[in-house]
Amino acid sequence: MIETIGQALQFDFMRHALLAGVLVSIACGIIGTFVVVNRIVFISGG
């Protein structure tokens, strides 16, 4: 399984996709916490 992940990460677009996913998940976690703490649920559409 580790070999499969290593083979997939040989491609630039896969590394970029992984990096983008990590950055988006961090940003969404921070924004989600901000929304809940400040009780501004209207921003999230609910």
JSON list of N, CA and C in Angstrom, two decimals:
[
{"chain": "A", "resi": 1, "resn": "MET", "atom": "N", "xyz": [0.82, -1.19, 0.00]},
{"chain": "A", "resi": 1, "resn": "MET", "atom": "CA", "xyz": [0.00, 0.00, 0.00]},
{"chain": "A", "resi": 1, "resn": "MET", "atom": "C", "xyz": [0.87, 1.26, 0.00]},
{"chain": "A", "resi": 2, "resn": "ILE", "atom": "N", "xyz": [1.94, 1.24, 0.76]},
{"chain": "A", "resi": 2, "resn": "ILE", "atom": "CA", "xyz": [2.83, 2.39, 0.80]},
{"chain": "A", "resi": 2, "resn": "ILE", "atom": "C", "xyz": [3.49, 2.59, -0.56]},
{"chain": "A", "resi": 3, "resn": "GLU", "atom": "N", "xyz": [3.77, 1.50, -1.26]},
{"chain": "A", "resi": 3, "resn": "GLU", "atom": "CA", "xyz": [4.35, 1.61, -2.60]},
{"chain": "A", "resi": 3, "resn": "GLU", "atom": "C", "xyz": [3.37, 2.29, -3.55]},
{"chain": "A", "resi": 4, "resn": "THR", "atom": "N", "xyz": [2.10, 1.98, -3.42]},
{"chain": "A", "resi": 4, "resn": "THR", "atom": "CA", "xyz": [1.08, 2.59, -4.28]},
{"chain": "A", "resi": 4, "resn": "THR", "atom": "C", "xyz": [1.01, 4.09, -4.05]},
{"chain": "A", "resi": 5, "resn": "ILE", "atom": "N", "xyz": [1.06, 4.50, -2.79]},
{"chain": "A", "resi": 5, "resn": "ILE", "atom": "CA", "xyz": [1.03, 5.93, -2.48]},
{"chain": "A", "resi": 5, "resn": "ILE", "atom": "C", "xyz": [2.30, 6.60, -3.02]},
{"chain": "A", "resi": 6, "resn": "GLY", "atom": "N", "xyz": [3.42, 5.95, -2.85]},
{"chain": "A", "resi": 6, "resn": "GLY", "atom": "CA", "xyz": [4.68, 6.49, -3.36]},
{"chain": "A", "resi": 6, "resn": "GLY", "atom": "C", "xyz": [4.68, 6.63, -4.87]},
{"chain": "A", "resi": 7, "resn": "GLN", "atom": "N", "xyz": [4.09, 5.64, -5.56]},
{"chain": "A", "resi": 7, "resn": "GLN", "atom": "CA", "xyz": [4.00, 5.72, -7.02]},
{"chain": "A", "resi": 7, "resn": "GLN", "atom": "C", "xyz": [3.08, 6.85, -7.45]},
{"chain": "A", "resi": 8, "resn": "ALA", "atom": "N", "xyz": [2.00, 7.05, -6.73]},
{"chain": "A", "resi": 8, "resn": "ALA", "atom": "CA", "xyz": [1.06, 8.12, -7.08]},
{"chain": "A", "resi": 8, "resn": "ALA", "atom": "C", "xyz": [1.69, 9.49, -6.85]},
{"chain": "A", "resi": 9, "resn": "LEU", "atom": "N", "xyz": [2.51, 9.62, -5.83]},
{"chain": "A", "resi": 9, "resn": "LEU", "atom": "CA", "xyz": [3.10, 10.92, -5.51]},
{"chain": "A", "resi": 9, "resn": "LEU", "atom": "C", "xyz": [4.31, 11.25, -6.38]},
{"chain": "A", "resi": 10, "resn": "GLN", "atom": "N", "xyz": [4.65, 10.36, -7.31]},
{"chain": "A", "resi": 10, "resn": "GLN", "atom": "CA", "xyz": [5.72, 10.67, -8.25]},
{"chain": "A", "resi": 10, "resn": "GLN", "atom": "C", "xyz": [5.29, 11.74, -9.25]},
{"chain": "A", "resi": 11, "resn": "PHE", "atom": "N", "xyz": [4.00, 11.87, -9.46]},
{"chain": "A", "resi": 11, "resn": "PHE", "atom": "CA", "xyz": [3.48, 12.83, -10.43]},
{"chain": "A", "resi": 11, "resn": "PHE", "atom": "C", "xyz": [3.27, 14.18, -9.76]},
{"chain": "A", "resi": 12, "resn": "ASP", "atom": "N", "xyz": [3.64, 15.23, -10.48]},
{"chain": "A", "resi": 12, "resn": "ASP", "atom": "CA", "xyz": [3.51, 16.59, -9.93]},
{"chain": "A", "resi": 12, "resn": "ASP", "atom": "C", "xyz": [2.07, 16.95, -9.61]},
{"chain": "A", "resi": 13, "resn": "PHE", "atom": "N", "xyz": [1.14, 16.58, -10.50]},
{"chain": "A", "resi": 13, "resn": "PHE", "atom": "CA", "xyz": [-0.24, 16.96, -10.26]},
{"chain": "A", "resi": 13, "resn": "PHE", "atom": "C", "xyz": [-0.82, 16.29, -9.03]},
{"chain": "A", "resi": 14, "resn": "MET", "atom": "N", "xyz": [-0.34, 15.10, -8.69]},
{"chain": "A", "resi": 14, "resn": "MET", "atom": "CA", "xyz": [-0.82, 14.42, -7.48]},
{"chain": "A", "resi": 14, "resn": "MET", "atom": "C", "xyz": [-0.28, 15.11, -6.23]},
{"chain": "A", "resi": 15, "resn": "ARG", "atom": "N", "xyz": [0.98, 15.53, -6.27]},
{"chain": "A", "resi": 15, "resn": "ARG", "atom": "CA", "xyz": [1.55, 16.27, -5.14]},
{"chain": "A", "resi": 15, "resn": "ARG", "atom": "C", "xyz": [0.83, 17.60, -4.96]},
{"chain": "A", "resi": 16, "resn": "HIS", "atom": "N", "xyz": [0.54, 18.27, -6.07]},
{"chain": "A", "resi": 16, "resn": "HIS", "atom": "CA", "xyz": [-0.17, 19.55, -6.00]},
{"chain": "A", "resi": 16, "resn": "HIS", "atom": "C", "xyz": [-1.59, 19.35, -5.47]},
{"chain": "A", "resi": 17, "resn": "ALA", "atom": "N", "xyz": [-2.25, 18.28, -5.89]},
{"chain": "A", "resi": 17, "resn": "ALA", "atom": "CA", "xyz": [-3.60, 18.00, -5.41]},
{"chain": "A", "resi": 17, "resn": "ALA", "atom": "C", "xyz": [-3.59, 17.70, -3.92]},
{"chain": "A", "resi": 18, "resn": "LEU", "atom": "N", "xyz": [-2.62, 16.95, -3.46]},
{"chain": "A", "resi": 18, "resn": "LEU", "atom": "CA", "xyz": [-2.51, 16.64, -2.03]},
{"chain": "A", "resi": 18, "resn": "LEU", "atom": "C", "xyz": [-2.25, 17.91, -1.23]},
{"chain": "A", "resi": 19, "resn": "LEU", "atom": "N", "xyz": [-1.35, 18.74, -1.69]},
{"chain": "A", "resi": 19, "resn": "LEU", "atom": "CA", "xyz": [-1.04, 19.99, -1.00]},
{"chain": "A", "resi": 19, "resn": "LEU", "atom": "C", "xyz": [-2.27, 20.90, -0.96]},
{"chain": "A", "resi": 20, "resn": "ALA", "atom": "N", "xyz": [-2.98, 21.00, -2.08]},
{"chain": "A", "resi": 20, "resn": "ALA", "atom": "CA", "xyz": [-4.19, 21.83, -2.12]},
{"chain": "A", "resi": 20, "resn": "ALA", "atom": "C", "xyz": [-5.24, 21.31, -1.15]},
{"chain": "A", "resi": 21, "resn": "GLY", "atom": "N", "xyz": [-5.41, 20.00, -1.09]},
{"chain": "A", "resi": 21, "resn": "GLY", "atom": "CA", "xyz": [-6.38, 19.42, -0.17]},
{"chain": "A", "resi": 21, "resn": "GLY", "atom": "C", "xyz": [-6.04, 19.69, 1.29]},
{"chain": "A", "resi": 22, "resn": "VAL", "atom": "N", "xyz": [-4.77, 19.59, 1.62]},
{"chain": "A", "resi": 22, "resn": "VAL", "atom": "CA", "xyz": [-4.33, 19.86, 3.00]},
{"chain": "A", "resi": 22, "resn": "VAL", "atom": "C", "xyz": [-4.56, 21.33, 3.35]},
{"chain": "A", "resi": 23, "resn": "LEU", "atom": "N", "xyz": [-4.20, 22.23, 2.44]},
{"chain": "A", "resi": 23, "resn": "LEU", "atom": "CA", "xyz": [-4.37, 23.66, 2.72]},
{"chain": "A", "resi": 23, "resn": "LEU", "atom": "C", "xyz": [-5.84, 24.04, 2.84]},
{"chain": "A", "resi": 24, "resn": "VAL", "atom": "N", "xyz": [-6.68, 23.48, 1.98]},
{"chain": "A", "resi": 24, "resn": "VAL", "atom": "CA", "xyz": [-8.12, 23.77, 2.04]},
{"chain": "A", "resi": 24, "resn": "VAL", "atom": "C", "xyz": [-8.72, 23.22, 3.32]},
{"chain": "A", "resi": 25, "resn": "SER", "atom": "N", "xyz": [-8.29, 22.04, 3.74]},
{"chain": "A", "resi": 25, "resn": "SER", "atom": "CA", "xyz": [-8.85, 21.47, 4.98]},
{"chain": "A", "resi": 25, "resn": "SER", "atom": "C", "xyz": [-8.44, 22.30, 6.20]},
{"chain": "A", "resi": 26, "resn": "ILE", "atom": "N", "xyz": [-7.23, 22.80, 6.22]},
{"chain": "A", "resi": 26, "resn": "ILE", "atom": "CA", "xyz": [-6.80, 23.66, 7.33]},
{"chain": "A", "resi": 26, "resn": "ILE", "atom": "C", "xyz": [-7.60, 24.96, 7.33]},
{"chain": "A", "resi": 27, "resn": "ALA", "atom": "N", "xyz": [-7.77, 25.56, 6.15]},
{"chain": "A", "resi": 27, "resn": "ALA", "atom": "CA", "xyz": [-8.53, 26.81, 6.06]},
{"chain": "A", "resi": 27, "resn": "ALA", "atom": "C", "xyz": [-9.98, 26.61, 6.47]},
{"chain": "A", "resi": 28, "resn": "CYS", "atom": "N", "xyz": [-10.60, 25.52, 6.04]},
{"chain": "A", "resi": 28, "resn": "CYS", "atom": "CA", "xyz": [-11.99, 25.26, 6.40]},
{"chain": "A", "resi": 28, "resn": "CYS", "atom": "C", "xyz": [-12.14, 25.00, 7.90]},
{"chain": "A", "resi": 29, "resn": "GLY", "atom": "N", "xyz": [-11.17, 24.36, 8.50]},
{"chain": "A", "resi": 29, "resn": "GLY", "atom": "CA", "xyz": [-11.22, 24.15, 9.94]},
{"chain": "A", "resi": 29, "resn": "GLY", "atom": "C", "xyz": [-11.15, 25.45, 10.71]},
{"chain": "A", "resi": 30, "resn": "ILE", "atom": "N", "xyz": [-10.29, 26.34, 10.27]},
{"chain": "A", "resi": 30, "resn": "ILE", "atom": "CA", "xyz": [-10.17, 27.64, 10.94]},
{"chain": "A", "resi": 30, "resn": "ILE", "atom": "C", "xyz": [-11.43, 28.47, 10.74]},
{"chain": "A", "resi": 31, "resn": "ILE", "atom": "N", "xyz": [-11.92, 28.52, 9.51]},
{"chain": "A", "resi": 31, "resn": "ILE", "atom": "CA", "xyz": [-13.13, 29.31, 9.22]},
{"chain": "A", "resi": 31, "resn": "ILE", "atom": "C", "xyz": [-14.34, 28.72, 9.94]},
{"chain": "A", "resi": 32, "resn": "GLY", "atom": "N", "xyz": [-14.46, 27.40, 9.97]},
{"chain": "A", "resi": 32, "resn": "GLY", "atom": "CA", "xyz": [-15.58, 26.76, 10.67]},
{"chain": "A", "resi": 32, "resn": "GLY", "atom": "C", "xyz": [-15.58, 27.07, 12.15]},
{"chain": "A", "resi": 33, "resn": "THR", "atom": "N", "xyz": [-14.41, 27.03, 12.76]},
{"chain": "A", "resi": 33, "resn": "THR", "atom": "CA", "xyz": [-14.31, 27.36, 14.18]},
{"chain": "A", "resi": 33, "resn": "THR", "atom": "C", "xyz": [-14.68, 28.82, 14.42]},
{"chain": "A", "resi": 34, "resn": "PHE", "atom": "N", "xyz": [-14.23, 29.71, 13.55]},
{"chain": "A", "resi": 34, "resn": "PHE", "atom": "CA", "xyz": [-14.56, 31.13, 13.65]},
{"chain": "A", "resi": 34, "resn": "PHE", "atom": "C", "xyz": [-16.07, 31.35, 13.56]},
{"chain": "A", "resi": 35, "resn": "VAL", "atom": "N", "xyz": [-16.71, 30.65, 12.63]},
{"chain": "A", "resi": 35, "resn": "VAL", "atom": "CA", "xyz": [-18.16, 30.79, 12.44]},
{"chain": "A", "resi": 35, "resn": "VAL", "atom": "C", "xyz": [-18.92, 30.34, 13.69]},
{"chain": "A", "resi": 36, "resn": "VAL", "atom": "N", "xyz": [-18.53, 29.20, 14.25]},
{"chain": "A", "resi": 36, "resn": "VAL", "atom": "CA", "xyz": [-19.23, 28.66, 15.42]},
{"chain": "A", "resi": 36, "resn": "VAL", "atom": "C", "xyz": [-19.00, 29.54, 16.64]},
{"chain": "A", "resi": 37, "resn": "VAL", "atom": "N", "xyz": [-17.76, 29.95, 16.87]},
{"chain": "A", "resi": 37, "resn": "VAL", "atom": "CA", "xyz": [-17.44, 30.74, 18.06]},
{"chain": "A", "resi": 37, "resn": "VAL", "atom": "C", "xyz": [-18.15, 32.09, 18.03]},
{"chain": "A", "resi": 38, "resn": "ASN", "atom": "N", "xyz": [-18.19, 32.72, 16.87]},
{"chain": "A", "resi": 38, "resn": "ASN", "atom": "CA", "xyz": [-18.80, 34.04, 16.76]},
{"chain": "A", "resi": 38, "resn": "ASN", "atom": "C", "xyz": [-20.29, 33.98, 16.43]},
{"chain": "A", "resi": 39, "resn": "ARG", "atom": "N", "xyz": [-20.84, 32.79, 16.35]},
{"chain": "A", "resi": 39, "resn": "ARG", "atom": "CA", "xyz": [-22.27, 32.58, 16.10]},
{"chain": "A", "resi": 39, "resn": "ARG", "atom": "C", "xyz": [-22.74, 33.30, 14.84]},
{"chain": "A", "resi": 40, "resn": "ILE", "atom": "N", "xyz": [-21.96, 33.23, 13.80]},
{"chain": "A", "resi": 40, "resn": "ILE", "atom": "CA", "xyz": [-22.36, 33.84, 12.53]},
{"chain": "A", "resi": 40, "resn": "ILE", "atom": "C", "xyz": [-22.71, 32.74, 11.52]},
{"chain": "A", "resi": 41, "resn": "VAL", "atom": "N", "xyz": [-23.72, 32.00, 11.86]},
{"chain": "A", "resi": 41, "resn": "VAL", "atom": "CA", "xyz": [-24.13, 30.85, 11.07]},
{"chain": "A", "resi": 41, "resn": "VAL", "atom": "C", "xyz": [-24.67, 31.29, 9.71]},
{"chain": "A", "resi": 42, "resn": "PHE", "atom": "N", "xyz": [-25.18, 32.50, 9.60]},
{"chain": "A", "resi": 42, "resn": "PHE", "atom": "CA", "xyz": [-25.74, 32.96, 8.33]},
{"chain": "A", "resi": 42, "resn": "PHE", "atom": "C", "xyz": [-24.71, 32.93, 7.21]},
{"chain": "A", "resi": 43, "resn": "ILE", "atom": "N", "xyz": [-23.43, 32.99, 7.53]},
{"chain": "A", "resi": 43, "resn": "ILE", "atom": "CA", "xyz": [-22.39, 32.91, 6.51]},
{"chain": "A", "resi": 43, "resn": "ILE", "atom": "C", "xyz": [-22.36, 31.52, 5.88]},
{"chain": "A", "resi": 44, "resn": "SER", "atom": "N", "xyz": [-22.61, 30.51, 6.67]},
{"chain": "A", "resi": 44, "resn": "SER", "atom": "CA", "xyz": [-22.55, 29.14, 6.16]},
{"chain": "A", "resi": 44, "resn": "SER", "atom": "C", "xyz": [-23.83, 28.71, 5.46]},
{"chain": "A", "resi": 45, "resn": "GLY", "atom": "N", "xyz": [-24.82, 29.55, 5.40]},
{"chain": "A", "resi": 45, "resn": "GLY", "atom": "CA", "xyz": [-26.03, 29.25, 4.66]},
{"chain": "A", "resi": 45, "resn": "GLY", "atom": "C", "xyz": [-27.12, 28.59, 5.48]},
{"chain": "A", "resi": 46, "resn": "GLY", "atom": "N", "xyz": [-26.91, 28.39, 6.77]},
{"chain": "A", "resi": 46, "resn": "GLY", "atom": "CA", "xyz": [-27.90, 27.71, 7.58]},
{"chain": "A", "resi": 46, "resn": "GLY", "atom": "C", "xyz": [-28.62, 28.65, 8.38]}
]
